[in-house]
mmCIF file of C-alpha atoms in Angstrom:
data_model
loop_
_atom_site.group_PDB
_atom_site.id
_atom_site.type_symbol
_atom_site.label_atom_id
_atom_site.label_comp_id
_atom_site.label_asym_id
_atom_site.label_seq_id
_atom_site.Cartn_x
_atom_site.Cartn_y
_atom_site.Cartn_z
ATOM 1 C CA MET Y 94 117.718 -88.003 75.844
ATOM 2 C CA SER Y 95 120.963 -88.137 73.927
ATOM 3 C CA ARG Y 96 123.749 -90.258 75.471
ATOM 4 C CA VAL Y 97 127.323 -89.083 74.944
ATOM 5 C CA LYS Y 98 130.721 -90.793 75.434
ATOM 6 C CA TYR Y 99 132.762 -89.226 78.238
ATOM 7 C CA SER Y 100 135.606 -89.771 80.739
ATOM 8 C CA LEU Y 101 133.957 -90.478 84.132
ATOM 9 C CA ILE Y 102 136.472 -88.497 86.153
ATOM 10 C CA LYS Y 103 136.216 -85.372 83.965
ATOM 11 C CA ALA Y 104 132.422 -85.614 83.842
ATOM 12 C CA SER Y 105 132.242 -85.935 87.667
ATOM 13 C CA PHE Y 106 134.329 -82.767 87.951
ATOM 14 C CA TRP Y 107 131.992 -80.860 85.618
ATOM 15 C CA VAL Y 108 128.911 -82.162 87.294
ATOM 16 C CA ILE Y 109 130.193 -80.968 90.768
ATOM 17 C CA ILE Y 110 130.889 -77.490 89.333
ATOM 18 C CA GLY Y 111 127.479 -77.353 87.634
ATOM 19 C CA GLY Y 112 125.774 -78.590 90.765
ATOM 20 C CA PHE Y 113 127.376 -75.924 92.831
ATOM 21 C CA VAL Y 114 126.198 -73.150 90.541
ATOM 22 C CA GLY Y 115 122.717 -74.681 90.115
ATOM 23 C CA THR Y 116 122.145 -75.063 93.816
ATOM 24 C CA LEU Y 117 123.328 -71.462 94.522
ATOM 25 C CA LEU Y 118 120.997 -70.167 91.711
ATOM 26 C CA ARG Y 119 118.056 -72.165 93.202
ATOM 27 C CA PHE Y 120 118.823 -70.900 96.728
ATOM 28 C CA ILE Y 121 119.055 -67.259 95.583
ATOM 29 C CA LEU Y 122 115.915 -67.502 93.367
ATOM 30 C CA ASN Y 123 113.827 -69.399 95.926
ATOM 31 C CA ASP Y 124 114.870 -67.786 99.133
ATOM 32 C CA TYR Y 125 116.284 -64.312 98.506
ATOM 33 C CA LEU Y 126 114.181 -63.320 95.473
ATOM 34 C CA GLY Y 127 111.079 -64.988 96.959
ATOM 35 C CA ALA Y 128 111.477 -63.198 100.273
ATOM 36 C CA TRP Y 129 112.090 -59.850 98.501
ATOM 37 C CA LEU Y 130 109.034 -60.202 96.330
ATOM 38 C CA LEU Y 131 106.979 -61.276 99.359
ATOM 39 C CA ASN Y 132 107.954 -58.193 101.260
ATOM 40 C CA TYR Y 133 107.713 -55.848 98.258
ATOM 41 C CA PHE Y 134 104.211 -56.849 97.307
ATOM 42 C CA GLN Y 135 103.119 -57.479 100.990
ATOM 43 C CA ILE Y 136 101.748 -60.913 100.211
ATOM 44 C CA LYS Y 137 100.043 -62.549 103.096
ATOM 45 C CA ASN Y 138 99.893 -66.268 102.073
ATOM 46 C CA SER Y 139 103.624 -66.817 102.035
ATOM 47 C CA LEU Y 140 103.400 -70.581 101.758
ATOM 48 C CA LEU Y 141 101.347 -70.672 98.548
ATOM 49 C CA PHE Y 142 103.507 -67.859 97.149
ATOM 50 C CA SER Y 143 106.653 -69.875 97.834
ATOM 51 C CA ALA Y 144 105.057 -72.850 96.086
ATOM 52 C CA ALA Y 145 104.438 -70.627 93.070
ATOM 53 C CA ILE Y 146 108.080 -69.539 93.113
ATOM 54 C CA LEU Y 147 109.113 -73.260 93.260
ATOM 55 C CA VAL Y 148 106.971 -73.938 90.177
ATOM 56 C CA ILE Y 149 108.552 -71.012 88.321
ATOM 57 C CA VAL Y 150 112.080 -72.103 89.156
ATOM 58 C CA ASN Y 151 111.401 -75.640 88.068
ATOM 59 C CA LEU Y 152 109.816 -74.458 84.862
ATOM 60 C CA LEU Y 153 112.957 -72.287 84.127
ATOM 61 C CA GLY Y 154 115.046 -75.352 84.708
ATOM 62 C CA CYS Y 155 113.000 -77.500 82.294
ATOM 63 C CA ILE Y 156 113.226 -74.798 79.560
ATOM 64 C CA TYR Y 157 116.958 -74.486 80.195
ATOM 65 C CA LEU Y 158 117.578 -78.255 79.970
ATOM 66 C CA ALA Y 159 115.505 -78.465 76.644
ATOM 67 C CA MET Y 160 117.749 -75.657 75.270
ATOM 68 C CA ILE Y 161 120.920 -77.566 76.318
ATOM 69 C CA HIS Y 162 119.667 -80.825 74.744
ATOM 70 C CA VAL Y 163 118.962 -79.107 71.398
ATOM 71 C CA PHE Y 164 122.236 -77.210 71.399
ATOM 72 C CA VAL Y 165 124.250 -80.336 72.192
ATOM 73 C CA ALA Y 166 122.376 -82.497 69.664
ATOM 74 C CA HIS Y 167 122.974 -79.981 66.845
ATOM 75 C CA GLY Y 168 126.652 -79.658 67.806
ATOM 76 C CA LYS Y 169 126.409 -76.048 68.705
ATOM 77 C CA TRP Y 170 127.786 -76.825 72.144
ATOM 78 C CA GLU Y 171 130.374 -79.526 73.128
ATOM 79 C CA ALA Y 172 129.134 -82.728 74.776
ATOM 80 C CA ARG Y 173 130.733 -81.602 78.083
ATOM 81 C CA GLN Y 174 128.162 -78.858 78.258
ATOM 82 C CA GLN Y 175 125.586 -81.570 78.875
ATOM 83 C CA PHE Y 176 127.388 -82.437 82.051
ATOM 84 C CA ILE Y 177 128.183 -78.904 83.278
ATOM 85 C CA GLN Y 178 124.905 -77.335 82.396
ATOM 86 C CA GLY Y 179 122.540 -80.246 81.918
ATOM 87 C CA GLN Y 180 123.409 -82.685 84.709
ATOM 88 C CA GLY Y 181 124.921 -80.013 86.863
ATOM 89 C CA ILE Y 182 123.150 -76.563 86.645
ATOM 90 C CA ALA Y 183 119.783 -77.551 85.332
ATOM 91 C CA GLY Y 184 119.766 -80.825 87.439
ATOM 92 C CA ALA Y 185 120.513 -78.948 90.674
ATOM 93 C CA LEU Y 186 118.338 -75.928 89.778
ATOM 94 C CA THR Y 187 115.275 -78.152 89.687
ATOM 95 C CA THR Y 188 114.529 -80.364 92.634
ATOM 96 C CA PHE Y 189 112.122 -83.277 93.018
ATOM 97 C CA SER Y 190 112.475 -83.876 96.751
ATOM 98 C CA GLY Y 191 111.781 -80.209 97.373
ATOM 99 C CA ILE Y 192 108.361 -80.504 95.666
ATOM 100 C CA SER Y 193 107.469 -83.518 97.764
ATOM 101 C CA LEU Y 194 108.521 -81.786 100.952
ATOM 102 C CA PHE Y 195 106.811 -78.565 100.074
ATOM 103 C CA ALA Y 196 103.546 -80.369 99.255
ATOM 104 C CA ILE Y 197 103.765 -82.044 102.681
ATOM 105 C CA TYR Y 198 104.350 -78.694 104.392
ATOM 106 C CA LEU Y 199 101.225 -77.453 102.678
ATOM 107 C CA ASN Y 200 99.302 -80.508 103.920
ATOM 108 C CA GLY Y 201 100.431 -79.631 107.513
ATOM 109 C CA VAL Y 202 103.652 -80.709 109.132
ATOM 110 C CA GLN Y 203 101.951 -81.653 112.433
ATOM 111 C CA GLY Y 204 99.887 -84.196 110.623
ATOM 112 C CA LEU Y 205 103.022 -86.131 109.614
ATOM 113 C CA GLN Y 206 103.113 -87.745 112.976
ATOM 114 C CA ALA Y 207 99.480 -88.908 112.955
ATOM 115 C CA GLY Y 208 100.342 -92.180 111.200
ATOM 116 C CA LEU Y 209 101.598 -93.311 107.811
ATOM 117 C CA TYR Y 210 98.265 -94.576 106.327
ATOM 118 C CA THR Y 211 96.056 -91.574 107.384
ATOM 119 C CA ASN Y 212 98.688 -89.247 105.976
ATOM 120 C CA LEU Y 213 99.042 -91.236 102.717
ATOM 121 C CA TYR Y 214 95.328 -90.824 102.194
ATOM 122 C CA SER Y 215 95.331 -87.068 102.972
ATOM 123 C CA SER Y 216 98.453 -86.576 100.745
ATOM 124 C CA LEU Y 217 96.853 -88.331 97.782
ATOM 125 C CA THR Y 218 93.772 -86.149 98.007
ATOM 126 C CA GLY Y 219 95.198 -82.773 99.206
ATOM 127 C CA TYR Y 220 97.654 -80.210 98.191
ATOM 128 C CA PHE Y 221 100.208 -82.877 97.326
ATOM 129 C CA LEU Y 222 98.082 -84.032 94.454
ATOM 130 C CA VAL Y 223 97.555 -80.543 93.115
ATOM 131 C CA LEU Y 224 101.126 -79.343 93.590
ATOM 132 C CA VAL Y 225 102.949 -82.387 92.133
ATOM 133 C CA TRP Y 226 100.621 -82.788 89.150
ATOM 134 C CA MET Y 227 100.686 -79.060 88.489
ATOM 135 C CA HIS Y 228 104.485 -79.384 88.486
ATOM 136 C CA PHE Y 229 104.425 -82.351 86.107
ATOM 137 C CA LEU Y 230 102.037 -80.543 83.745
ATOM 138 C CA ILE Y 231 103.918 -77.142 83.692
ATOM 139 C CA GLY Y 232 107.349 -78.847 83.613
ATOM 140 C CA ALA Y 233 106.492 -81.177 80.703
ATOM 141 C CA LEU Y 234 104.828 -78.379 78.650
ATOM 142 C CA GLY Y 235 107.746 -76.095 79.354
ATOM 143 C CA TYR Y 236 110.283 -78.715 78.236
ATOM 144 C CA PHE Y 237 108.156 -79.718 75.204
ATOM 145 C CA PHE Y 238 107.591 -76.267 73.829
ATOM 146 C CA SER Y 239 111.102 -75.044 74.540
ATOM 147 C CA TYR Y 240 112.563 -78.109 72.790
ATOM 148 C CA ARG Y 241 110.373 -77.601 69.750
ATOM 149 C CA TYR Y 242 111.130 -73.841 69.658
ATOM 150 C CA PHE Y 243 114.864 -74.360 69.623
ATOM 151 C CA GLN Y 244 114.654 -77.323 67.218
ATOM 152 C CA HIS Y 245 112.600 -75.268 64.851
ATOM 153 C CA LYS Y 246 115.076 -72.394 65.135
ATOM 154 C CA PHE Y 247 117.950 -74.724 64.201
ATOM 155 C CA GLU Y 248 116.063 -76.253 61.268
ATOM 156 C CA ASN Y 249 115.266 -72.795 59.923
ATOM 157 C CA SER Y 250 118.887 -71.657 60.251
ATOM 158 C CA TYR Y 251 119.977 -74.786 58.189
ATOM 159 C CA LYS Y 252 117.489 -73.944 55.446
ATOM 160 C CA MET Y 253 118.729 -70.409 55.309
ATOM 161 C CA ALA Y 254 122.338 -71.596 55.042
ATOM 162 C CA LYS Y 255 121.518 -74.257 52.364
ATOM 163 C CA PRO Y 256 118.634 -72.986 50.308
ATOM 164 C CA PHE Y 257 119.073 -75.608 47.559
ATOM 165 C CA MET O 1435 128.185 -74.510 102.129
ATOM 166 C CA MET O 1436 124.825 -74.802 100.383
ATOM 167 C CA GLY O 1437 126.554 -74.762 96.916
ATOM 168 C CA LEU O 1438 129.101 -77.305 98.006
ATOM 169 C CA ALA O 1439 126.350 -79.654 99.326
ATOM 170 C CA GLY O 1440 124.532 -79.119 96.030
ATOM 171 C CA GLY O 1441 127.679 -80.026 94.022
ATOM 172 C CA VAL O 1442 128.059 -83.168 96.098
ATOM 173 C CA GLY O 1443 124.365 -84.005 95.604
ATOM 174 C CA ALA O 1444 124.684 -83.569 91.861
ATOM 175 C CA LEU O 1445 127.676 -85.837 91.885
ATOM 176 C CA ILE O 1446 125.875 -88.449 93.915
ATOM 177 C CA ARG O 1447 122.974 -88.361 91.370
ATOM 178 C CA PHE O 1448 125.291 -88.605 88.437
ATOM 179 C CA SER O 1449 127.269 -91.500 89.972
ATOM 180 C CA LEU O 1450 124.209 -93.469 91.083
ATOM 181 C CA CYS O 1451 122.531 -93.063 87.717
ATOM 182 C CA HIS O 1452 125.729 -94.108 85.942
ATOM 183 C CA TYR O 1453 126.125 -97.108 88.273
ATOM 184 C CA PHE O 1454 122.453 -98.260 87.868
ATOM 185 C CA GLU O 1455 122.644 -97.810 84.060
ATOM 186 C CA GLN O 1456 125.974 -99.765 83.779
ATOM 187 C CA LYS O 1457 125.606 -102.491 86.357
ATOM 188 C CA TRP O 1458 121.897 -103.080 86.496
ATOM 189 C CA ARG O 1459 121.145 -102.195 82.842
ATOM 190 C CA LEU O 1460 118.492 -99.695 83.954
ATOM 191 C CA GLY O 1461 117.518 -96.950 81.558
ATOM 192 C CA TYR O 1462 115.086 -94.291 82.675
ATOM 193 C CA GLN O 1463 114.396 -96.245 85.904
ATOM 194 C CA ALA O 1464 117.805 -95.193 87.177
ATOM 195 C CA LEU O 1465 116.510 -91.608 87.646
ATOM 196 C CA LEU O 1466 113.403 -92.881 89.316
ATOM 197 C CA LEU O 1467 115.422 -94.860 91.843
ATOM 198 C CA VAL O 1468 117.739 -91.851 92.600
ATOM 199 C CA ASN O 1469 114.786 -89.488 92.936
ATOM 200 C CA LEU O 1470 112.930 -91.826 95.272
ATOM 201 C CA LEU O 1471 116.006 -92.389 97.396
ATOM 202 C CA GLY O 1472 116.320 -88.622 97.682
ATOM 203 C CA CYS O 1473 112.638 -88.404 98.732
ATOM 204 C CA PHE O 1474 113.109 -91.192 101.370
ATOM 205 C CA LEU O 1475 116.218 -89.394 102.710
ATOM 206 C CA ALA O 1476 114.357 -86.064 102.759
ATOM 207 C CA GLY O 1477 111.581 -87.559 104.881
ATOM 208 C CA TRP O 1478 114.114 -89.150 107.184
ATOM 209 C CA ILE O 1479 116.107 -85.985 107.588
ATOM 210 C CA LEU O 1480 112.903 -83.972 108.330
ATOM 211 C CA GLY O 1481 112.058 -86.330 111.236
ATOM 212 C CA ALA O 1482 115.615 -86.893 112.508
ATOM 213 C CA CYS O 1483 117.128 -85.212 115.593
ATOM 214 C CA LEU O 1484 119.337 -82.769 113.770
ATOM 215 C CA THR O 1485 119.938 -79.032 114.126
ATOM 216 C CA ASP O 1486 117.885 -76.702 111.938
ATOM 217 C CA ALA O 1487 120.912 -75.420 110.118
ATOM 218 C CA LEU O 1488 122.160 -78.902 109.219
ATOM 219 C CA LYS O 1489 118.675 -79.939 108.119
ATOM 220 C CA PHE O 1490 118.490 -76.969 105.837
ATOM 221 C CA VAL O 1491 121.869 -77.656 104.245
ATOM 222 C CA LEU O 1492 121.053 -81.315 103.763
ATOM 223 C CA LEU O 1493 117.527 -80.755 102.470
ATOM 224 C CA VAL O 1494 118.004 -77.788 100.223
ATOM 225 C CA GLY O 1495 121.607 -78.331 99.334
ATOM 226 C CA LEU O 1496 122.463 -82.010 99.174
ATOM 227 C CA LEU O 1497 119.074 -83.564 98.466
ATOM 228 C CA GLY O 1498 118.062 -80.618 96.212
ATOM 229 C CA GLY O 1499 121.083 -81.275 94.124
ATOM 230 C CA MET O 1500 120.644 -85.040 94.286
ATOM 231 C CA THR O 1501 117.118 -85.168 92.991
ATOM 232 C CA SER O 1502 116.325 -83.665 89.588
ATOM 233 C CA PHE O 1503 112.933 -82.569 88.274
ATOM 234 C CA SER O 1504 114.086 -81.297 84.825
ATOM 235 C CA SER O 1505 115.713 -84.646 83.927
ATOM 236 C CA LEU O 1506 112.434 -86.379 84.785
ATOM 237 C CA MET O 1507 110.603 -84.034 82.459
ATOM 238 C CA ALA O 1508 113.139 -84.665 79.729
ATOM 239 C CA GLU O 1509 112.660 -88.444 80.075
ATOM 240 C CA PHE O 1510 108.877 -88.006 80.154
ATOM 241 C CA VAL O 1511 108.670 -85.837 76.992
ATOM 242 C CA GLN O 1512 111.154 -87.985 75.112
ATOM 243 C CA ALA O 1513 109.433 -91.213 76.139
ATOM 244 C CA LYS O 1514 108.822 -93.441 73.087
ATOM 245 C CA ASN O 1515 105.256 -94.400 74.128
ATOM 246 C CA LEU O 1516 102.460 -93.150 76.331
ATOM 247 C CA LEU O 1517 102.607 -96.169 78.630
ATOM 248 C CA LYS O 1518 106.263 -95.442 79.547
ATOM 249 C CA GLY O 1519 105.461 -91.786 80.254
ATOM 250 C CA ALA O 1520 102.465 -92.575 82.423
ATOM 251 C CA TYR O 1521 104.495 -95.152 84.276
ATOM 252 C CA LEU O 1522 107.271 -92.643 84.871
ATOM 253 C CA LEU O 1523 104.986 -90.023 86.284
ATOM 254 C CA LEU O 1524 102.782 -92.322 88.315
ATOM 255 C CA SER O 1525 105.702 -94.184 89.879
ATOM 256 C CA HIS O 1526 107.342 -90.873 90.750
ATOM 257 C CA PHE O 1527 104.124 -89.485 92.245
ATOM 258 C CA LEU O 1528 103.270 -92.557 94.298
ATOM 259 C CA GLY O 1529 106.847 -93.345 95.184
ATOM 260 C CA ALA O 1530 107.434 -89.813 96.454
ATOM 261 C CA VAL O 1531 104.444 -90.040 98.822
ATOM 262 C CA PHE O 1532 105.449 -93.394 100.149
ATOM 263 C CA CYS O 1533 109.170 -92.593 100.475
ATOM 264 C CA VAL O 1534 108.764 -89.179 102.187
ATOM 265 C CA TYR O 1535 106.204 -90.518 104.690
ATOM 266 C CA GLY O 1536 108.165 -93.817 105.103
ATOM 267 C CA GLY O 1537 111.424 -91.940 105.794
ATOM 268 C CA PHE O 1538 109.807 -89.565 108.201
ATOM 269 C CA ASN O 1539 107.955 -92.262 110.158
ATOM 270 C CA LEU O 1540 111.159 -94.368 110.326
ATOM 271 C CA ALA O 1541 113.124 -91.420 111.694
ATOM 272 C CA VAL O 1542 110.430 -90.720 114.315
ATOM 273 C CA LYS O 1543 110.412 -94.454 115.311
ATOM 274 C CA ILE O 1544 114.199 -94.428 115.707
ATOM 275 C CA ASN O 1545 113.974 -91.236 117.760
ATOM 276 C CA LEU O 1546 111.460 -92.848 120.090
ATOM 277 C CA LEU O 1547 113.506 -96.012 120.417
ATOM 278 C CA CYS O 1548 116.692 -93.959 121.269
ATOM 279 C CA LEU O 1549 114.703 -91.901 123.820
ATOM 280 C CA SER O 1550 113.182 -95.030 125.455
ATOM 281 C CA GLY O 1551 116.656 -96.595 125.569
ATOM 282 C CA VAL O 1552 118.054 -93.464 127.312
ATOM 283 C CA ASN O 1553 115.119 -93.493 129.865
ATOM 284 C CA THR O 1554 115.631 -97.149 130.821
#
């Protein structure tokens, strides 16, 4: 990831604004849009459907972050965009604790009180394993292909501008 | 309220990452520490005696903004070698399980201690 020089106070301000927008976006996409789709298509397994929405939102965040990194690296956007949009919006749009909690909900909340070691075993073998690794796979592929796509686009535009 | 909590969460993530990178000379492990701290707090809040509305704001807003999945994926894809990438993913996966359950069980134990204190 490219590191940029910045004023800490200014960067903090941009991160707060970005975080505010990112969280609202996640809330709207996850809760409102999810609930609307659930009702519209009359889906019965709401928990698994919400998990799918979470994967999609996290994938969108990864694609968005890759785009920001390429745009900033090529000087198309200013460095401060990495704080507003990268650390702020994309960072708050995607959540890691949400995935962990969701996977535990899928495993069964009541089971949480049964004891740490029993639950650790069931987590490592159950939905947790599937959901977290599926997230890792989809997120990494999303970031990788998005980064390559935008990088390729920029390289092509340079070639067009300077043919010799 | 939710957006404000998310903004504060994002600021906490940014400040902690900056602190760990500057003071402890940590690179990509700074994000790991912040994400695992977020998971621990998420487990703790889930088990703590708080109102549902407050839990929702803290879990979805504050901790949702504090922990980041896209940054993890960026670090993973841009990892220089396979070993670093594997370490990053495995430590996140195992750490998340331990931290969420650890936080939850700690909160439950504290609740029980408080209840037994009230009863005696």
